[in-house]
XYZ file of C-alpha atoms in Angstrom:
440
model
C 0.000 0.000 0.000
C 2.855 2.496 1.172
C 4.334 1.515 -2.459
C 1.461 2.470 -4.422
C 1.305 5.567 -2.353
C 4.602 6.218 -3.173
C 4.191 6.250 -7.064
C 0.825 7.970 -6.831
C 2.688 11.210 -5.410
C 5.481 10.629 -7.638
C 2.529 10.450 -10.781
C 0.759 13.655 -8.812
C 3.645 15.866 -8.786
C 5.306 15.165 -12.160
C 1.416 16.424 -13.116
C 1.826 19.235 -11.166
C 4.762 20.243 -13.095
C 3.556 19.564 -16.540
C 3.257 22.720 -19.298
C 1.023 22.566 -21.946
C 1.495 25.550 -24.264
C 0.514 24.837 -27.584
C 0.431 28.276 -30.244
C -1.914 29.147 -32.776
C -1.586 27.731 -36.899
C -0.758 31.003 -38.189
C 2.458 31.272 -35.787
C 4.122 28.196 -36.735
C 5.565 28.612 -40.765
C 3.979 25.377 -41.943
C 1.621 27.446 -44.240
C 4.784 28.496 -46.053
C 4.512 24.931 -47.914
C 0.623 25.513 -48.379
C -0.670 24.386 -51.918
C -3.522 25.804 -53.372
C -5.831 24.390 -56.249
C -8.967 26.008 -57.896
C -10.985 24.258 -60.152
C -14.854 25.040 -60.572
C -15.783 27.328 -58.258
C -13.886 25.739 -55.176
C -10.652 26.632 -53.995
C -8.873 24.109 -51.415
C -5.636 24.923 -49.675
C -3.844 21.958 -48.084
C -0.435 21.618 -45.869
C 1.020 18.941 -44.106
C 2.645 19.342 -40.838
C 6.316 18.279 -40.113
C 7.203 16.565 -36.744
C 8.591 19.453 -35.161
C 5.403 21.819 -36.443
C 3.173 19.473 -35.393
C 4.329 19.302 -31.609
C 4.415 23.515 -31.638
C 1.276 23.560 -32.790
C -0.594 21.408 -30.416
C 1.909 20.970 -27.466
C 2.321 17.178 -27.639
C 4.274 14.979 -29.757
C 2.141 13.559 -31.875
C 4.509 11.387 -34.280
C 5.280 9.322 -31.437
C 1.457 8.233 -31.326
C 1.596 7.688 -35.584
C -0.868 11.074 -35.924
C 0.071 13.482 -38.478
C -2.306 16.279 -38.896
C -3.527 17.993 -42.934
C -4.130 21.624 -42.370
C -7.405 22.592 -45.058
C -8.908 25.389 -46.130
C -11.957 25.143 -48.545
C -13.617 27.766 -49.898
C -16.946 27.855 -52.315
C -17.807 29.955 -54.991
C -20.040 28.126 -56.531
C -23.962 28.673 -55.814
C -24.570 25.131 -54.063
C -22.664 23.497 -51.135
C -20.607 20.899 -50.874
C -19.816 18.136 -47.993
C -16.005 17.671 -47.150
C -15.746 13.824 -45.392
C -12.423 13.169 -44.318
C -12.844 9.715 -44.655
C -11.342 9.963 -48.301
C -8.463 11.723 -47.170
C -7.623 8.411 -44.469
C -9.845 5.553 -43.773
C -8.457 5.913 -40.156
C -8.389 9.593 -39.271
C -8.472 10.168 -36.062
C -11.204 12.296 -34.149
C -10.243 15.405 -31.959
C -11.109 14.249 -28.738
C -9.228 10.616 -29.743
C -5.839 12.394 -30.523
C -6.627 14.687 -27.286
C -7.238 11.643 -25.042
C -4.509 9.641 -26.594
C -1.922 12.430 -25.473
C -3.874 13.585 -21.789
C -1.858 14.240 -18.867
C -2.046 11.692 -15.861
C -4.358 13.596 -12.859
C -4.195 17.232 -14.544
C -7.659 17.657 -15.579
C -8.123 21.419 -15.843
C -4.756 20.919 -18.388
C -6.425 18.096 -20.469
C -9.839 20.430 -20.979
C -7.559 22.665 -22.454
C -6.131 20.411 -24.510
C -9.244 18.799 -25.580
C -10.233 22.657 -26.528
C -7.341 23.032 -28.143
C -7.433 19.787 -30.405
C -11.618 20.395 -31.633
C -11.273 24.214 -32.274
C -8.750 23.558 -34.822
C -10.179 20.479 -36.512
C -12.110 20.177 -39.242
C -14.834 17.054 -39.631
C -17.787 16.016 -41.607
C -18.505 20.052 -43.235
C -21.062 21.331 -45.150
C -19.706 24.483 -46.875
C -22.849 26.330 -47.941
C -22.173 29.204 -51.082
C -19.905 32.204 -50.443
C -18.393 30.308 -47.478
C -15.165 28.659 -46.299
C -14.014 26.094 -43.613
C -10.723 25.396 -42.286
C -9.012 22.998 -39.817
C -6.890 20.283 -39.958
C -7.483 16.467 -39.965
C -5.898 14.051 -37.871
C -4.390 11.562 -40.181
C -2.156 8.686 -40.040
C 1.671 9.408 -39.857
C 3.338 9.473 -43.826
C 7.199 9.873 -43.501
C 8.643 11.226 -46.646
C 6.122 12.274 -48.771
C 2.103 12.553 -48.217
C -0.291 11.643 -50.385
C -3.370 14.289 -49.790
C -7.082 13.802 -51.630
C -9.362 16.259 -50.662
C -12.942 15.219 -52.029
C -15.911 17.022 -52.118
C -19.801 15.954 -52.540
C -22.586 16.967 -54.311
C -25.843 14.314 -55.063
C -25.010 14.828 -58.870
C -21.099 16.345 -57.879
C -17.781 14.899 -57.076
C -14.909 17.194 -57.064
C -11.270 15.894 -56.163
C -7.995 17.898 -55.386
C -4.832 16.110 -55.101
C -1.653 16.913 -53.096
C 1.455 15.491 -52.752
C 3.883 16.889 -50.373
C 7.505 16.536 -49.105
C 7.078 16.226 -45.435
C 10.462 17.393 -43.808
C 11.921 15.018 -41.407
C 14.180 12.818 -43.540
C 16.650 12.817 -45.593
C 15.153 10.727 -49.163
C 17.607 9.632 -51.622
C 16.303 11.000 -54.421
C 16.682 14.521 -52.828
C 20.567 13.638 -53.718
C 19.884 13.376 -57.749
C 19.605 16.481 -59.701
C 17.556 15.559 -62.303
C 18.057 18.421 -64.492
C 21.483 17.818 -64.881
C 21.267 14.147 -65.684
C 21.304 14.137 -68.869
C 22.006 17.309 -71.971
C 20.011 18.138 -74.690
C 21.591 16.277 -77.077
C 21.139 13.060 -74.955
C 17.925 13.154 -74.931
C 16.212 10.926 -77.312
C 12.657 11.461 -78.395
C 10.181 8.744 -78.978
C 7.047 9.297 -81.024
C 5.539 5.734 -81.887
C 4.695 2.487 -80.027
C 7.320 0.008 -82.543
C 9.977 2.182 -81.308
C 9.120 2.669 -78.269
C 9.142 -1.720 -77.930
C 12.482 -1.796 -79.536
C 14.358 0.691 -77.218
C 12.617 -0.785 -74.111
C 13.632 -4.273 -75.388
C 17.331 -3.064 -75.557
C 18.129 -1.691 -71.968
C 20.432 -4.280 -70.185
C 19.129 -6.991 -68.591
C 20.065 -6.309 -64.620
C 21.452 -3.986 -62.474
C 25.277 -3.670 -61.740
C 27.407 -3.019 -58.862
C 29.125 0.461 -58.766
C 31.941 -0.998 -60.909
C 29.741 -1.212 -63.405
C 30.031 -5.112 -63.344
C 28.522 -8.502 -62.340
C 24.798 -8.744 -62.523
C 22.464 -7.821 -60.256
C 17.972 -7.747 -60.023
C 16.778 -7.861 -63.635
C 14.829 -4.642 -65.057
C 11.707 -5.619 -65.179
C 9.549 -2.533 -64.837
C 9.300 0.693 -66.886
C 7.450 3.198 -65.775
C 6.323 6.166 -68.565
C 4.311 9.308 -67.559
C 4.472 12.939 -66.683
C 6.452 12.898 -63.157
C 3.801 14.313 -60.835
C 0.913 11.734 -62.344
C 3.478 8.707 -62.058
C 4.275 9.675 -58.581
C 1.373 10.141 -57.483
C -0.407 7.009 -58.561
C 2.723 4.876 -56.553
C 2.369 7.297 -53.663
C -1.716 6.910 -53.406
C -0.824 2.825 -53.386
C 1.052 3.438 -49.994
C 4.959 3.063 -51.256
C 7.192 5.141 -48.743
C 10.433 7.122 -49.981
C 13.622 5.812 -48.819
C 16.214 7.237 -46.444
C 19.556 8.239 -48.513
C 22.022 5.208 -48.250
C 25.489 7.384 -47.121
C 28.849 5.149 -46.806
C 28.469 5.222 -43.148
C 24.517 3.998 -43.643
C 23.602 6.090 -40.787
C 20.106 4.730 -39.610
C 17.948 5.342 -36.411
C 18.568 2.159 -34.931
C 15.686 2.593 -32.341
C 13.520 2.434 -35.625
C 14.877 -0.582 -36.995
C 14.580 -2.745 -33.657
C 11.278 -1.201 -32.740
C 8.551 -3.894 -33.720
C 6.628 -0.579 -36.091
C 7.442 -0.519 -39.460
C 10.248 1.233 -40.036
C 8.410 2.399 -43.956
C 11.761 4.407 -44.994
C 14.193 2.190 -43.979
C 17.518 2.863 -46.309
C 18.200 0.859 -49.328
C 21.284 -0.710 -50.642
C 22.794 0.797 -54.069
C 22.176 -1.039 -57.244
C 23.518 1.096 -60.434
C 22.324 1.531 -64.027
C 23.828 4.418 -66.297
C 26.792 4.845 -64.046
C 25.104 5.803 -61.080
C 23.077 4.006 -58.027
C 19.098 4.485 -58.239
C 17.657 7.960 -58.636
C 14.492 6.659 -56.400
C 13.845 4.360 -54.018
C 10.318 3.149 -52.636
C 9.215 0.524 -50.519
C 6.185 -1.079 -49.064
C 7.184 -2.244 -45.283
C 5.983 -5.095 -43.497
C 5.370 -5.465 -39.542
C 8.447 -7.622 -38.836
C 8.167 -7.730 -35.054
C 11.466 -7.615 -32.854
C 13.818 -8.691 -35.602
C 16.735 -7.353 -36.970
C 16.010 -6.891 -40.664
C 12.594 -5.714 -42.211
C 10.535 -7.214 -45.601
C 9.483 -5.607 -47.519
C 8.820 -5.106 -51.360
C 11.420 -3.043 -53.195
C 11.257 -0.400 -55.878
C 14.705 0.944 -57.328
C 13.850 3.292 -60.318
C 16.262 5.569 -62.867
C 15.351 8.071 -65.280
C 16.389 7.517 -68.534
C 17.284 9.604 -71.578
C 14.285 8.541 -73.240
C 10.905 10.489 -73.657
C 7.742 9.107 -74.931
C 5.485 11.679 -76.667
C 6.630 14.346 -74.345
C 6.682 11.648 -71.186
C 9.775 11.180 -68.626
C 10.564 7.185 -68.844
C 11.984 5.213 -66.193
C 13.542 2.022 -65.885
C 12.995 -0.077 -62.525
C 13.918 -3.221 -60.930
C 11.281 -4.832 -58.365
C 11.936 -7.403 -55.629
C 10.900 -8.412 -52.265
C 12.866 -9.032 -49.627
C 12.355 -11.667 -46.802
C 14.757 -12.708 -45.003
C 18.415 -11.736 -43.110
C 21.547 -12.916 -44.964
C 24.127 -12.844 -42.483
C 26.978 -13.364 -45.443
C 26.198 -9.372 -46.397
C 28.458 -7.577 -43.369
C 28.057 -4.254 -44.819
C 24.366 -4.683 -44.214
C 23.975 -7.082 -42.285
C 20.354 -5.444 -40.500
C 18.806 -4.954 -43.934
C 16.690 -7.902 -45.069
C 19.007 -9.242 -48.171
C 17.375 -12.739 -49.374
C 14.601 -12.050 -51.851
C 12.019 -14.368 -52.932
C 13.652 -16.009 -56.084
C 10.731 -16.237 -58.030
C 10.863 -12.272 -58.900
C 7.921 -12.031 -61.474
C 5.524 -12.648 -58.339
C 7.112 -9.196 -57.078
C 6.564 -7.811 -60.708
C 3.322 -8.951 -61.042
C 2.511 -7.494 -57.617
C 3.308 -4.337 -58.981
C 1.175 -4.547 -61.295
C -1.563 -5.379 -59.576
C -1.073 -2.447 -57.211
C -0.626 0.069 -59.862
C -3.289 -0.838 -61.694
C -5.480 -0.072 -58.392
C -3.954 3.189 -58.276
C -6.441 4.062 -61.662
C -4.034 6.231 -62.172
C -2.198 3.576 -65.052
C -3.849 4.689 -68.820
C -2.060 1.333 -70.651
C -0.738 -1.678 -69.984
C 1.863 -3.644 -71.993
C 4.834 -6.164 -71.703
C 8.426 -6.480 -73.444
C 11.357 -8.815 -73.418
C 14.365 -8.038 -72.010
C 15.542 -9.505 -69.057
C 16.069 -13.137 -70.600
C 14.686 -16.305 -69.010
C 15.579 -18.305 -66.640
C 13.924 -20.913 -63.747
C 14.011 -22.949 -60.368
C 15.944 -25.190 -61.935
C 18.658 -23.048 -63.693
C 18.317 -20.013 -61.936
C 20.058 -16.747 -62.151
C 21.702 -15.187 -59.688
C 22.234 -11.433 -57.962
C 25.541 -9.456 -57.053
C 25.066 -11.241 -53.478
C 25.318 -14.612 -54.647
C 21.164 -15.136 -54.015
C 19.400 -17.235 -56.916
C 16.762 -15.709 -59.099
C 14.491 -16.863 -62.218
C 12.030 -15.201 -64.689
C 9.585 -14.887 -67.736
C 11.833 -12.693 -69.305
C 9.497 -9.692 -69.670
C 9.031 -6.011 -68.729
C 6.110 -4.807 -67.428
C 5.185 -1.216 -68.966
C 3.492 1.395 -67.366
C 1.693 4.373 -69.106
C 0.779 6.800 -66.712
C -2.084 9.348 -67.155
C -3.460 12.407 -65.201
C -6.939 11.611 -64.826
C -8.603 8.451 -62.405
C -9.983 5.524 -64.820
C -11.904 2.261 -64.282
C -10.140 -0.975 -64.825
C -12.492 -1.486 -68.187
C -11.343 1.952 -69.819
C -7.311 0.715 -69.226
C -5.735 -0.224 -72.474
C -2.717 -2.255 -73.170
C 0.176 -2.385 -76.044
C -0.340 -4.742 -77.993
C 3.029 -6.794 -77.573
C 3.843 -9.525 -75.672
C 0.534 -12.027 -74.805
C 1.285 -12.845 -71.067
C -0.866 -13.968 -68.406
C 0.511 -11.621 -65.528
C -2.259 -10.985 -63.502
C -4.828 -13.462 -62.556
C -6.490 -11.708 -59.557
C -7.632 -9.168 -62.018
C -8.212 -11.401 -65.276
C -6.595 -8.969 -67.264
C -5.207 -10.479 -70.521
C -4.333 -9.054 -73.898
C -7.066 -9.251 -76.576
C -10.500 -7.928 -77.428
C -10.829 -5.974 -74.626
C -14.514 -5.511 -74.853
C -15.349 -9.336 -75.054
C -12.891 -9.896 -72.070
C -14.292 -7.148 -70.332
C -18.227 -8.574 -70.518
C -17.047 -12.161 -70.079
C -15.270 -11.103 -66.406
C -17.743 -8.772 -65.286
C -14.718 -5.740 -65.585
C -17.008 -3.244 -68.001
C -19.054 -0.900 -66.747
């Protein structure tokens, strides 16, 4: 009993002691990274916090509870209103008094009213904004590192109107913020394709795999290509939940509280695979929840732009794998997960699955070009690990506007079966589309 007593006080006075000052929006610079869009009458204005921001604003840390909160403004000029649910900006936003509770103060009551003030006057929920009007507050989302993908929608019976953000949330340090991609390449390097035939034939002649900084050995195959205006392709892979990476330096400085933590640790660093003379431009992931282990799996995405350009379009080449397990033999990394799954067109064809969902993909097509090989004569990597394939690319074209799976089209090249969970094959695409239910 005495005990207890003892670490009631203890509890009482630390409570006693505790400061809870959060400041007002418009004194913290976060608005200085605002983006604005106008399209129809509506105007919406959208930021995204950074750790640091986030804790001025409302006092507490809220990164360490995975919150990150989307500051909006929406504003209607248009002569009917329109509902803002912030349900389409994160399935699992988090209410005001939720994010207050989650971050209360242990016997300080007239301290957690405050707070719980604090949290709903600056929020903004389910909103009708009626003609002439605007709203503004922020929405308690889930924690992004790296980049945030931001859809603001807004509802009318006969009405949908949707504004989308991406943002560079400061905080880390991504690798691609190390590649100047203006400089990449001159003018006179640049070669301009206009047609699909040549497009095939220059896709068909990249090099097979990946090399190590030598520029030797073999590495992952290219198998992806990925063909669109930046901000549409980016988006589309950023809307299907793939995290940035943290740059690899030659010291591969990583939080190690983060990588032994049993969270996901979604920008863990990357090791350096090289095409063109040069590691990756990009790297993106998709984490899993690996408990307390030290490595994490996850799938892989290592991208470089190329010299080409479709019809105006950046084009990037990409190799895909997934890692799942630990290999011991790598001492340089020796924490990063380093065995991937051998079979590496089930990592390809995962891509293109998830893509596809993005509806942000306008075509669909496959090339050769990274040769065949399988279980029984596989390939294998710079590390020594065993890999087979199909052989083929999968290509990406990459449009602004969302489409349904039935409007999609696909180059008519190779005839592969790469995605049975969506029935997608090449062919009439009208027949297919009635025979699988995928039309409208």
């Amino acid at each position: 009993m005495c005990k207890f007593l003892s670490v009631f006080l203890i509890l009482a006075l630390f409570s006693c002691g505790a400061n809870y000052t959060p400041r007002a929006p418009e004194e913290v610079p976060f608005l200085k990274r605002a983006q604005t869009q106008s399209r129809g009458g509506l105007t919406v204005t959208a930021a995204v916090l950074s750790r640091e921001e986030s804790e001025e604003v409302f006092g507490v840390d809220l990164a360490a509870k995975g919150i990150q909160p989307v500051w909006l403004e929406i504003e209607n000029n248009t002569d009917a209103p329109f509902a803002f649910m912030p349900i389409a900006l994160d399935l699992d936003y988090f209410s005001p008094n939720e994010v207050s509770w989650l971050n209360h103060f242990k016997f300080n009551r007239s301290l957690n009213r405050k707070m719980d003030e604090h949290f709903s006057e600056h929020s903004i929920e389910v909103e009708y904004i009626i003609p002439g009007e605007k709203d503004k507050g922020f929405v308690y989302s889930n924690l992004d590192p790296g980049i945030k993908y931001v859809n603001v929608t807004l509802y009318q019976l006969d009405r949908i109107e949707r504004f989308v953000f991406l943002f560079e949330v400061p905080g880390i340090q991504p690798d691609y913020q190390n590649v100047d991609f203006e400089e990449l390449y001159s003018n006179d390097e640049i070669v301009n394709i206009e047609n699909e035939n040549d497009l095939r034939a220059v896709l068909e002649n990249i090099p097979c795999c990946t090399v190590d900084k030598k520029g030797e050995g073999e590495g992952h195959p290219v198998n992806i290509i990925l063909i669109g205006d930046p901000d549409d392709t980016f988006s589309g892979i950023i809307r299907r939940g793939w995290d940035v990476t943290e740059a690899d330096t030659d010291s591969f400085d990583i939080d190690l509280r983060k990588m032994f933590s049993t969270a996901r640790y979604r920008t863990f660093p990357m090791t350096s695979l090289h095409m063109y003379g040069r590691r990756q431009d990009i790297s993106l992931q998709k984490s899993r929840h690996a408990g307390h282990t030290p490595y994490r799996q996850r799938n892989q995405m290592r991208l470089w732009l190329t010299p080409f350009r479709y019809r105006g379009d950046s084009v990037w080449i990409g190799s895909v794998s997934r890692d799942i397990g630990s290999d011991l033999r790598v001492r340089k990394y020796w924490f990063a997960a380093q065995e991937i799954d051998p079979d590496i067109d089930e990592t390809r064809d995962y891509v293109v699955e998830d893509l596809v969902l993005s509806q942000q993909v306008h075509k669909l097509g496959y090339v050769k070009g990274t040769g065949a090989a399988n279980s029984e004569n596989p390939r294998t990597d710079l590390f020594g690990h065993p890999w087979w394939s199909d052989g083929y690319r999968a290509v990406f074209l990459f449009g602004k506007d969302s489409i349904t799976l039935g409007d999609m089209e696909f180059f008519p090249w190779e005839d592969i079966h790469s995605v049975p969970s969506l029935e997608l094959e090449f062919g009439n695409r009208n027949e297919r589309n009635d025979d699988r239910g995928l039309g409208n």
